[in-house]
CSV table of C-alpha atoms and ligand atoms in Angstrom, one decimal:
chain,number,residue,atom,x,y,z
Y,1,UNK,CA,-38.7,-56.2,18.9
Y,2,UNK,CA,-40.6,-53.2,20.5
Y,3,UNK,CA,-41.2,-54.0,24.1
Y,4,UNK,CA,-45.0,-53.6,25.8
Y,5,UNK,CA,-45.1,-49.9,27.8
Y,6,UNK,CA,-45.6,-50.4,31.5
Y,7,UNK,CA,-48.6,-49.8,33.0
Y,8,UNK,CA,-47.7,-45.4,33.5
Y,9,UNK,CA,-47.1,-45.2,29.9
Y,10,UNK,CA,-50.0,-47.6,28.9
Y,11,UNK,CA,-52.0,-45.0,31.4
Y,12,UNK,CA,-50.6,-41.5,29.9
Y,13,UNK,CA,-50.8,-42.6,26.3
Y,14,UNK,CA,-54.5,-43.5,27.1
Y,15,UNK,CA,-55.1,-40.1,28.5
Y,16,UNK,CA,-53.3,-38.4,25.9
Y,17,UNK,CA,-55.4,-39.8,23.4
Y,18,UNK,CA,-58.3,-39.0,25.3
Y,19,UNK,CA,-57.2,-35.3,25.5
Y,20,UNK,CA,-56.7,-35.2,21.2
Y,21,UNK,CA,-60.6,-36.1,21.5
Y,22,UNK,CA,-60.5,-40.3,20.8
Y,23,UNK,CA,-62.4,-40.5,23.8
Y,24,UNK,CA,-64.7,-43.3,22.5
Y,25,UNK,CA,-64.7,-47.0,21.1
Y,26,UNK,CA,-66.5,-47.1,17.6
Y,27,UNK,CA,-65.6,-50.7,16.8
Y,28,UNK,CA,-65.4,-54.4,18.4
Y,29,UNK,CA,-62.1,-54.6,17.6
Y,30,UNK,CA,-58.8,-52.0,17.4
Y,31,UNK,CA,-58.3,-51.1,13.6
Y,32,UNK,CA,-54.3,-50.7,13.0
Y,33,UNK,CA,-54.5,-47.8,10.2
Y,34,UNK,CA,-51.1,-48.5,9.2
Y,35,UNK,CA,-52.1,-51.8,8.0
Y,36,UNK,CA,-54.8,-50.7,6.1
Y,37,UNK,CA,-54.3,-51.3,2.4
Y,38,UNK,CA,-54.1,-47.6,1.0
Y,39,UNK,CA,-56.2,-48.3,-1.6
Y,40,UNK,CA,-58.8,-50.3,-0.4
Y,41,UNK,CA,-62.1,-51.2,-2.1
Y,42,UNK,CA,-65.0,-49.0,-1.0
Y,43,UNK,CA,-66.9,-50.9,1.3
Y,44,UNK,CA,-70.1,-51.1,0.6
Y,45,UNK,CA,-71.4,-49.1,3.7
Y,46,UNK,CA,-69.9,-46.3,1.7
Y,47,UNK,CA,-71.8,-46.5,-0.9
Y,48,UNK,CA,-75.0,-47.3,1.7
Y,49,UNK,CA,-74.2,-43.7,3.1
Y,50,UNK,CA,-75.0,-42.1,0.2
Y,51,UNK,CA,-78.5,-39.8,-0.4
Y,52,UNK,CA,-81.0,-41.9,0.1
Y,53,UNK,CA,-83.3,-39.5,-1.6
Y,54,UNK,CA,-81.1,-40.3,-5.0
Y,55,UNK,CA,-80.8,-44.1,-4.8
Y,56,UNK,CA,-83.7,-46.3,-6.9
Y,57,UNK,CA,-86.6,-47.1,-4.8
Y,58,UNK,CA,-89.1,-46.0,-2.9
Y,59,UNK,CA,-89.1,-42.5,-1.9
Y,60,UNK,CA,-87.9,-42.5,2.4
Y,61,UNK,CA,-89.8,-39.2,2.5
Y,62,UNK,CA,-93.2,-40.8,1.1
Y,63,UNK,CA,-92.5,-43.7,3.3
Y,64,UNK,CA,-92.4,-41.9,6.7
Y,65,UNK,CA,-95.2,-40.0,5.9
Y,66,UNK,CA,-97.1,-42.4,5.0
Y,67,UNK,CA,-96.1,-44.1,8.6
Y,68,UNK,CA,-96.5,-41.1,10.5
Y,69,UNK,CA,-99.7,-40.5,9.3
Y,70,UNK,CA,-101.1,-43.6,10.5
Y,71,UNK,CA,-99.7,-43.5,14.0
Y,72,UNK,CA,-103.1,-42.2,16.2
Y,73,UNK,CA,-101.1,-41.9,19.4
Y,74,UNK,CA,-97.5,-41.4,20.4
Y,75,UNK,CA,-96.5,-44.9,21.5
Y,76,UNK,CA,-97.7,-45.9,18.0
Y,77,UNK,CA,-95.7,-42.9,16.7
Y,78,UNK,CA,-93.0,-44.4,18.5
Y,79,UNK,CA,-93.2,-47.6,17.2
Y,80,UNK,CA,-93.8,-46.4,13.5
Y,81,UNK,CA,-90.1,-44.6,14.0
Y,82,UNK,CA,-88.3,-47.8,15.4
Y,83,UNK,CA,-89.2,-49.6,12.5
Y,84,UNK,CA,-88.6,-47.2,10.0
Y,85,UNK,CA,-85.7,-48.9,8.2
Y,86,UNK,CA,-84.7,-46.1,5.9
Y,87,UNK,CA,-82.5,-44.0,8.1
Y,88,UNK,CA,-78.5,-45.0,7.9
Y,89,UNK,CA,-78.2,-43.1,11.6
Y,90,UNK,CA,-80.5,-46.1,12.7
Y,91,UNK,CA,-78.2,-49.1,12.3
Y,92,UNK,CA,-75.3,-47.2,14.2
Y,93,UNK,CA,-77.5,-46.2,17.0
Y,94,UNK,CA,-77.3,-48.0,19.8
Y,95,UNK,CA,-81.4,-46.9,20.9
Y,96,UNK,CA,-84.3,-45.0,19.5
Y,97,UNK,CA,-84.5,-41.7,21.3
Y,98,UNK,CA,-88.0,-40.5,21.3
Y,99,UNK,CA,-89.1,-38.5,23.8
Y,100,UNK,CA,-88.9,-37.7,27.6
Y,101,UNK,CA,-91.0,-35.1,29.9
Y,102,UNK,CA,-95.2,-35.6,29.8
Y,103,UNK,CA,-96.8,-36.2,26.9
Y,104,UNK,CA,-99.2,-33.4,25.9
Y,105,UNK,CA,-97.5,-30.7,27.9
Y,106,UNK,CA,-98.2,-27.0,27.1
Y,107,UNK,CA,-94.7,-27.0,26.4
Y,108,UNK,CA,-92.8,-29.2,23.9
Y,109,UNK,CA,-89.0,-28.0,23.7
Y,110,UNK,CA,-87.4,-29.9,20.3
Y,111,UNK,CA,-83.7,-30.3,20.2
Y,112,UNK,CA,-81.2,-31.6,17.4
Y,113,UNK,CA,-80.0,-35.2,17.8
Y,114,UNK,CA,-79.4,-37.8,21.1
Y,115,UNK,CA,-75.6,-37.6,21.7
Y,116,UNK,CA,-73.7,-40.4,23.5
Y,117,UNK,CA,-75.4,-40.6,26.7
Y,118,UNK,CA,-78.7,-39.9,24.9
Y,119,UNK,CA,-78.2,-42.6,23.0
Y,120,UNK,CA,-77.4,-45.0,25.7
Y,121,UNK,CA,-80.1,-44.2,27.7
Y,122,UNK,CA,-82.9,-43.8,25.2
Y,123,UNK,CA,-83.7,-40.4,26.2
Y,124,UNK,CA,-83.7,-37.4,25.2
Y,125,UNK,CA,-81.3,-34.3,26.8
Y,126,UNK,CA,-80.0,-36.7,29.6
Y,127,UNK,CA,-76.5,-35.4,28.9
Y,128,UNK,CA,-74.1,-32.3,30.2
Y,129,UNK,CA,-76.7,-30.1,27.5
Y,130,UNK,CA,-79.2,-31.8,29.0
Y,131,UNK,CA,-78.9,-31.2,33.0
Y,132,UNK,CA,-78.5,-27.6,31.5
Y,133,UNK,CA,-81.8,-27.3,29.5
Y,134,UNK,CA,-83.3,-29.2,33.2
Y,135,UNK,CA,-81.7,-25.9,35.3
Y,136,UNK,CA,-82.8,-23.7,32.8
Y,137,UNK,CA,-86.4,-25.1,32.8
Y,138,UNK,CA,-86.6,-25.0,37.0
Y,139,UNK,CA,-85.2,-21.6,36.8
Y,140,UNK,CA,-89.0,-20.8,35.2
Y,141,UNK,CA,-90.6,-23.3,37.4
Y,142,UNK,CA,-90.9,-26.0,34.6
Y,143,UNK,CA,-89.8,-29.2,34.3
Y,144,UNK,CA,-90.0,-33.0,33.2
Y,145,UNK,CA,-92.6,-35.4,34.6
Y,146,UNK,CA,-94.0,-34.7,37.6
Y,147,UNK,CA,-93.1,-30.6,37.5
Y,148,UNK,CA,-95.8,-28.2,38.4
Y,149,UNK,CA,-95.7,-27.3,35.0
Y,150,UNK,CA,-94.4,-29.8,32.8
Y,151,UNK,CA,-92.7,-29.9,29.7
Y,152,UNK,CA,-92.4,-32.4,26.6
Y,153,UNK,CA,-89.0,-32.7,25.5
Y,154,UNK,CA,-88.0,-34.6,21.4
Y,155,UNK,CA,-85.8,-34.1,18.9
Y,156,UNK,CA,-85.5,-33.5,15.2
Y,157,UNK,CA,-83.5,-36.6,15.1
Y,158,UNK,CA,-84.2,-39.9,16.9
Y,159,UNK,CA,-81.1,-41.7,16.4
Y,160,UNK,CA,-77.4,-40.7,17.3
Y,161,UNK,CA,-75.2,-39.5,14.2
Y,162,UNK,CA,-72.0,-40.7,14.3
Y,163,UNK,CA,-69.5,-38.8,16.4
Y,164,UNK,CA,-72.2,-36.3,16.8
Y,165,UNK,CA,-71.8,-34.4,13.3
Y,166,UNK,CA,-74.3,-32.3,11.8
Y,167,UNK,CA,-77.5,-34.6,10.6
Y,168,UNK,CA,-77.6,-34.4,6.7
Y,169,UNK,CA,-80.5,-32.7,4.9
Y,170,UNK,CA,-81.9,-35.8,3.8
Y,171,UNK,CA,-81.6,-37.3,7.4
Y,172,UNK,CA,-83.8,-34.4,8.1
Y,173,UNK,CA,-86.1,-34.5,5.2
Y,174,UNK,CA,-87.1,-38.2,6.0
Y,175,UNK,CA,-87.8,-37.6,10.0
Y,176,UNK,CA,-90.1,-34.7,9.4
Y,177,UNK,CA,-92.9,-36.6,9.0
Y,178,UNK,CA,-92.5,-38.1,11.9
Y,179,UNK,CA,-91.4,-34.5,13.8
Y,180,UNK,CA,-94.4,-33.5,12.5
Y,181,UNK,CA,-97.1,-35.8,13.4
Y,182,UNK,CA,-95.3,-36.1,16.7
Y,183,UNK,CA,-96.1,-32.2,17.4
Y,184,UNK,CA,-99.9,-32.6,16.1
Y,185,UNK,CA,-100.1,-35.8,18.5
Y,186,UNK,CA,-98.8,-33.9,21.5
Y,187,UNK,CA,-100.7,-30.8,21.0
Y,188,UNK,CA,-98.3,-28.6,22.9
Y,189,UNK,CA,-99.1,-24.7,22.9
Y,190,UNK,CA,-95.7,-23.5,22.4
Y,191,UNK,CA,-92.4,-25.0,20.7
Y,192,UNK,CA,-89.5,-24.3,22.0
Y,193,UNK,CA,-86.6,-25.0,19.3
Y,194,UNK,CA,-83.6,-25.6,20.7
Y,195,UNK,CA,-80.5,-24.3,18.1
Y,196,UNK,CA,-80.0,-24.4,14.7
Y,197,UNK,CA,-80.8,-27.5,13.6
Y,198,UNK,CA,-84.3,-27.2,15.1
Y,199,UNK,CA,-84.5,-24.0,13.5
Y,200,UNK,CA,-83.4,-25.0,10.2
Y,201,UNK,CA,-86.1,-27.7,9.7
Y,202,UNK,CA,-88.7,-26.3,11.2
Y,203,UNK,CA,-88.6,-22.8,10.1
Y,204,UNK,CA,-86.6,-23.4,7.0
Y,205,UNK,CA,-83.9,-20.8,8.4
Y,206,UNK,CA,-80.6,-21.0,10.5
Y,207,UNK,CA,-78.9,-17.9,12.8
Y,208,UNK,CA,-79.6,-18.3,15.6
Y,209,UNK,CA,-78.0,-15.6,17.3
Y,210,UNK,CA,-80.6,-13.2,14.9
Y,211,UNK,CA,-83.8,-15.8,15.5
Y,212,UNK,CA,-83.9,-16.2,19.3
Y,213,UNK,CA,-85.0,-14.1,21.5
Y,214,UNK,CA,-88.2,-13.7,19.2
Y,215,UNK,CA,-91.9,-15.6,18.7
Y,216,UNK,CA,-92.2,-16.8,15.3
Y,217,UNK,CA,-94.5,-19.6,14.0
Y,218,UNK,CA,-93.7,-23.1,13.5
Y,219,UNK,CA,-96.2,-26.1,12.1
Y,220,UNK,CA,-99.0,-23.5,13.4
Y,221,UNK,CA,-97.8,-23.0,16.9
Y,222,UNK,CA,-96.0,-20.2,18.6
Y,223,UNK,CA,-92.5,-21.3,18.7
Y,224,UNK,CA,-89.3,-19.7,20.2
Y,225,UNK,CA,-86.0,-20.2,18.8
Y,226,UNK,CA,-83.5,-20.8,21.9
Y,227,UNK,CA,-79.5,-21.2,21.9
Y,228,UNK,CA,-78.9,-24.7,22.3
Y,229,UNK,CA,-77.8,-25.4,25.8
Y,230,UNK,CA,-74.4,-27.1,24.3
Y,231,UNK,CA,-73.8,-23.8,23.1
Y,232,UNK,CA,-74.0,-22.1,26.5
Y,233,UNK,CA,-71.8,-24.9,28.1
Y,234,UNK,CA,-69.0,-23.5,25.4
Y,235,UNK,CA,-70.7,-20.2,25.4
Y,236,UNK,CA,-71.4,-19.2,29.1
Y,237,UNK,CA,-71.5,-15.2,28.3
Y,238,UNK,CA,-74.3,-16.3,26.0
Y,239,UNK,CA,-77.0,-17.5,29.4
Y,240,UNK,CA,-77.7,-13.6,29.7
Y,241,UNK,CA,-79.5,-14.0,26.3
Y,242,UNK,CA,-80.8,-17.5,26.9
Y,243,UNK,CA,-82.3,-16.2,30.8
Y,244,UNK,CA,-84.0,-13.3,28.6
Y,245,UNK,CA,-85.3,-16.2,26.6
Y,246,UNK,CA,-86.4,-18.1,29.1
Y,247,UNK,CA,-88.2,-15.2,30.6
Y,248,UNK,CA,-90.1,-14.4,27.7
Y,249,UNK,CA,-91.4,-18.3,27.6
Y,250,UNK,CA,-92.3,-17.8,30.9
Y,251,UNK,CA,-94.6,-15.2,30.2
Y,252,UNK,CA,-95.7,-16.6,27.2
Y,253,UNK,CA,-97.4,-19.1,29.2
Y,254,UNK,CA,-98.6,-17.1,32.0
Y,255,UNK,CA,-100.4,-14.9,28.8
Y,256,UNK,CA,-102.1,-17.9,27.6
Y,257,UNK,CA,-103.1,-18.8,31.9
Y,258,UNK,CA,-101.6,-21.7,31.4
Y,259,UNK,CA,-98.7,-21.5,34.4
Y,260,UNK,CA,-99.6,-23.2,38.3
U,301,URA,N1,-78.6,-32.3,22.2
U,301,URA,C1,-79.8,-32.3,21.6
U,301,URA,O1,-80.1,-31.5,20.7
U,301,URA,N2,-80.6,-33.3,22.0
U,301,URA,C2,-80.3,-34.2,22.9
U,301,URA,O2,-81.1,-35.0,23.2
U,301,URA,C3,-79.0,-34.1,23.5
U,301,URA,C4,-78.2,-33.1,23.2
């Protein structure tokens, strides 16, 4: 009989799974995969996974617009989203990430999707990416709440996907509505969209590298496509493009006389 590691090899196995990445528990319980029938039945999450735009029923995309539509103010925005039922990302989620920063802001900077500590703590770019993107923002004398000049801060995507991949089209498809209305709600002057994910559903295009560092228009704003700070944490040569960026947002907003 195999006996228990002490607690040193207990400790280094831990940390050497940590190191391959498994840094996280996804499940109540540990899951022995070697005991794991080979062929096992799909369970029928699988099959709850799939397009939502192709299974029978009502269309998710009609249904969020419909609900956005009806929201008059944010906090009803808010709660139109956290009971939207037609998003998978939702019931892995462990909270609705709406929005941080002050409401109606000149500024509204739109990101892709909470992470883990987003997701813990509800808010949005609270995160290593997100004490970044606050850094960045003081550098132009901005910030949240309470800043001289203040700025909103969402994303395309309230709810966590699962070990951070890439949301699916038709997660997108069904929270634009809702990214929508939330923009004409907050009324900002200038969108700041915050890598590619922002850029692909709200300007219908991805490459970032070619969109940044120029004004294009987005849902009938000005709107600057940005390297996401995640990027720059794995990217640092990359903060001489973002500080150019950064720059030109700043005197975007001093041209419009909106900066203290
Ligand atoms: N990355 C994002 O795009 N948004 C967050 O809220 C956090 C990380």
């Amino acid at each position: 009989m195999e006996s228990e590691p002490d607690f040193h090899t207990a400790k280094a196995l831990l940390e050497w799974q940590i190191d391959l990445g498994a840094n996280e528990a996804i499940g109540e319980a540990p899951v022995n995969r070697y005991e794991v029938p080979e062929k096992a039945p799909k369970p029928a999450a699988v099959v709850a996974d799939m397009p939502l735009l192709q299974q029978e029923g009502p269309d998710p995309v009609v249904i969020a617009h419909d609900m956005a539509a009806k929201a008059g103010d944010l906090p009803a925005l808010e709660a139109a989203l956290a009971s939207y039922e037609y998003c998978e990302l939702k019931r892995g989620a462990r909270n609705l990430v709406f929005s941080d920063g002050q409401p109606r802001a000149r500024v509204m900077v739109i990101g892709e999707a909470p992470g883990r500590d987003e997701d813990m703590q509800g808010k949005p770019f609270v995160g290593r990416a997100g004490q970044l993107l606050d850094a960045m923002l003081i550098a132009i004398d901005h910030g949240r709440a309470g800043a001289a000049n203040p700025v909103y801060i969402t994303n395309i995507l309230p709810w966590r996907p699962p070990q951070n991949r890439d949301p699916k089209p038709e997660e997108i498809a069904m929270m634009m509505p809702f990214v929508e209305r939330h923009v004409e709600l907050a009324n900002p002057d200038v969108l700041v969209l915050m890598g590619n994910i922002s850029c692909q559903a709200l300007l219908g295009r991805r490459g970032i590298t070619k969109l940044r560092g120029h004004w294009v228009e987005a849902l009938g704003k000005p709107a600057l496509p940005m390297f996401h700070p995640a990027y720059l944490l794995r990217n640092p040569v990359a903060k001489r493009e973002a500080w150019h960026d950064l720059l030109m947002l700043q005197a975007k907003v001093r041209e419009t006389g909106l900066l203290t």
